[in-house]
Amino acid sequence: MDQNQFANELISSYFLQQWRHNSQTLTLSSTLSNPGTESDSARPDLEYEDEGEEFPTELDTVSSSGGFSVVGPDKLSVLYPNVNLHGHDVGVVHANCAAPSKRLLYYFEMYVKNAGAKGQIAIGFIPSSFKVRRHPGWEANTYGYRSDDGLLYRGRGKGESFDPMYTTSDTKYTTGDTVGGGINYATQEFFFTKNGVLVGTVFKDVKSPVIPTVAVHSQGEEVTVNFGKEPFVFDIKAYEAEQRAIQQEKIDCISIPLDASHGLVRSYLEHYGYEGTLEFFDMASKSTTPPISLVPENGFDEEDNMYAMNQRRTLRELIRRGGIDETFAKLHEWYPQIVQDDTSSICFLLHTQKFIELVRVGKLEEAVLYGRSEFEKFKRRSEFDDLVKDCAALLAYEQPDKSSVGYVLRESQRELVADAVNATILATNPNVKDAKCCLQSRLERLLRQLTACFLEKRSLNGGDGEAFHLRRILKSGQKG
């Protein structure tokens, strides 16, 4: 394999992996967005759900402190039926799993249906190793908010006042009140609410997963827990927006030279061959931006980004229109070395896209014949088997765009193939020393570094917190 073939295979392999990633994420996204599912109705914060985590839905009836409390048939209500005889006769019940942590916030609420004889109720969080015999907040690494004194307990068995602006008469709760407990993973704090008002926060100095927990401790006490199936009394969405605004304010304080940001955008447009957009961008920024100069990477500078701009633009437009035959023709004319081996990975991407385009326009018989003749060439390359199966599966559905493999009919699949062809052409530039530089623009590499930084921060917080999501940040900026 010569150097050009090696570069082509490296680039194509990268985009084949992107295809496989899309196969998993877009199929999952389609499943989650299907309306009317039980999981959708049980969670108001699905939009910000991250990494497929489990989330609490009911109380755990197996690990609760046996004999002291009774969990109702709905697995959301708790009653303390008897007279307590000892300080350890606490009816502690926790959720059926730990609070999800790969996000900005987690929150749940408890409604006090009856404060009972003494009103010794608590809401809080405990680690999975906690022995459910004492109120949350009375053992190390546990946190609780008590009803009888309105105090915060954090592992000492001794209560502390919340924010000085609140007296204990403000924070005590009883029959008819709704209190909540939450976690702010960005600030590493627990927060507690009463009747829709934030009453205080406390630093979260435990790094292990914690479980939402409630406790009752005197006869007749009865509470109901809401894990999000019903609307919360506390406006958690407004609180989330407030926390994100605080984060955005910190970001806005960071000064970035105008020429640097323009340079990144310009290099992105150059990299992907968006020639027309680049011309308008240059015209718009000419009067406001000083000359742009980015440091070359591995000998790859701005001139190299402009390499074959017109040809790359033409090929992208052809692929985006579904013109795969014309794309092959142009490649044979301009860059025959790219398509001289018809069993190469880049040819595989183009042939599969041709098959997909035939299915898209309903030419199923022609698609079958094309698949038989072209896919036969790739039988010896088993790494393509799963992708060929996804393409062939389109034929099994009357409405293939709504099927589990319908993701290949989306515009994103055309873009993936166009990106692969674009990168392969950039790699034919004699000045390119490392083909990896052709895979992504500088802007995308910066975003990858940001993602790595977010993940490192999450690691330092014991795995807590959300990853970097560009789509969410852009959406937040649009709202602002």
Tab-separated table of N, CA, C and O in Angstrom, residues 25 47 64 78 99 111 152 160 210 213 234 285 291 298-299 326 339 341 396 408 421 454-455 464 480:
chain	number	residue	atom	x	y	z
A	25	THR	N	-26.433	6.402	17.627
A	25	THR	CA	-27.012	7.576	18.278
A	25	THR	C	-28.301	8.041	17.622
A	25	THR	O	-29.240	8.419	18.314
A	47	GLU	N	-35.067	16.447	27.755
A	47	GLU	CA	-34.272	17.213	26.786
A	47	GLU	C	-32.804	17.262	27.190
A	47	GLU	O	-31.920	17.283	26.360
A	64	SER	N	-35.736	-0.793	52.357
A	64	SER	CA	-36.196	0.164	53.360
A	64	SER	C	-36.068	-0.440	54.753
A	64	SER	O	-35.943	-1.651	54.909
A	78	VAL	N	-45.339	6.942	51.830
A	78	VAL	CA	-44.759	6.283	53.006
A	78	VAL	C	-45.555	6.679	54.244
A	78	VAL	O	-45.862	7.861	54.443
A	99	ALA	N	-29.351	8.967	42.152
A	99	ALA	CA	-29.662	10.138	41.325
A	99	ALA	C	-28.740	10.160	40.117
A	99	ALA	O	-27.535	9.923	40.250
A	111	TYR	N	-44.237	15.625	49.386
A	111	TYR	CA	-45.405	16.322	49.932
A	111	TYR	C	-45.765	15.702	51.278
A	111	TYR	O	-45.859	14.474	51.409
A	152	LEU	N	-30.657	21.951	58.517
A	152	LEU	CA	-29.891	21.093	57.621
A	152	LEU	C	-28.988	20.185	58.451
A	152	LEU	O	-28.329	20.642	59.395
A	160	GLU	N	-27.936	22.529	61.372
A	160	GLU	CA	-27.395	23.853	61.082
A	160	GLU	C	-28.463	24.668	60.378
A	160	GLU	O	-29.274	24.142	59.617
A	210	VAL	N	-25.248	9.190	45.085
A	210	VAL	CA	-26.153	9.343	46.226
A	210	VAL	C	-27.580	9.036	45.788
A	210	VAL	O	-27.937	9.190	44.616
A	213	THR	N	-33.734	10.194	49.289
A	213	THR	CA	-34.209	9.473	50.471
A	213	THR	C	-35.208	10.309	51.257
A	213	THR	O	-35.088	11.533	51.326
A	234	PHE	N	-41.579	23.531	42.893
A	234	PHE	CA	-40.427	24.389	42.628
A	234	PHE	C	-40.189	24.434	41.117
A	234	PHE	O	-40.208	23.395	40.453
A	285	SER	N	-16.743	40.737	6.814
A	285	SER	CA	-15.768	40.962	7.887
A	285	SER	C	-14.630	41.888	7.489
A	285	SER	O	-13.804	42.248	8.322
A	291	PRO	N	-6.362	41.827	9.594
A	291	PRO	CA	-5.883	40.678	8.809
A	291	PRO	C	-5.791	39.414	9.651
A	291	PRO	O	-5.332	39.441	10.791
A	298	ASN	N	1.492	21.314	11.349
A	298	ASN	CA	2.144	20.246	10.582
A	298	ASN	C	2.363	20.656	9.126
A	298	ASN	O	2.163	19.863	8.201
A	299	GLY	N	2.745	21.921	8.937
A	299	GLY	CA	3.000	22.415	7.592
A	299	GLY	C	1.740	22.709	6.815
A	299	GLY	O	1.779	23.051	5.644
A	326	GLU	N	-22.507	11.356	-11.184
A	326	GLU	CA	-21.741	12.532	-11.594
A	326	GLU	C	-20.512	12.715	-10.714
A	326	GLU	O	-19.457	13.139	-11.186
A	339	VAL	N	-10.178	6.925	-6.935
A	339	VAL	CA	-11.180	5.894	-7.256
A	339	VAL	C	-10.614	4.786	-8.137
A	339	VAL	O	-11.375	3.989	-8.686
A	341	ASP	N	-8.974	2.171	-7.245
A	341	ASP	CA	-9.284	0.886	-6.615
A	341	ASP	C	-10.757	0.894	-6.231
A	341	ASP	O	-11.165	1.528	-5.253
A	396	ALA	N	-36.713	-3.735	3.150
A	396	ALA	CA	-37.707	-4.527	3.876
A	396	ALA	C	-38.881	-3.692	4.373
A	396	ALA	O	-39.860	-4.245	4.877
A	408	VAL	N	-30.031	6.491	7.429
A	408	VAL	CA	-29.170	6.633	6.247
A	408	VAL	C	-29.833	7.474	5.161
A	408	VAL	O	-29.170	7.921	4.222
A	421	VAL	N	-15.182	12.533	1.014
A	421	VAL	CA	-14.593	12.870	-0.283
A	421	VAL	C	-13.759	14.138	-0.159
A	421	VAL	O	-12.638	14.229	-0.691
A	454	PHE	N	-14.215	19.365	29.536
A	454	PHE	CA	-15.428	19.116	30.314
A	454	PHE	C	-15.369	17.741	30.980
A	454	PHE	O	-15.740	17.578	32.136
A	455	LEU	N	-14.908	16.752	30.230
A	455	LEU	CA	-14.829	15.398	30.774
A	455	LEU	C	-13.794	15.303	31.883
A	455	LEU	O	-13.974	14.578	32.870
A	464	ASP	N	-19.285	13.457	38.284
A	464	ASP	CA	-20.505	14.256	38.269
A	464	ASP	C	-20.443	15.360	37.219
A	464	ASP	O	-19.377	15.937	36.989
A	480	GLY	N	-31.081	33.521	24.385
A	480	GLY	CA	-30.629	34.771	24.969
A	480	GLY	C	-30.767	35.920	24.014
A	480	GLY	O	-30.826	37.066	24.410
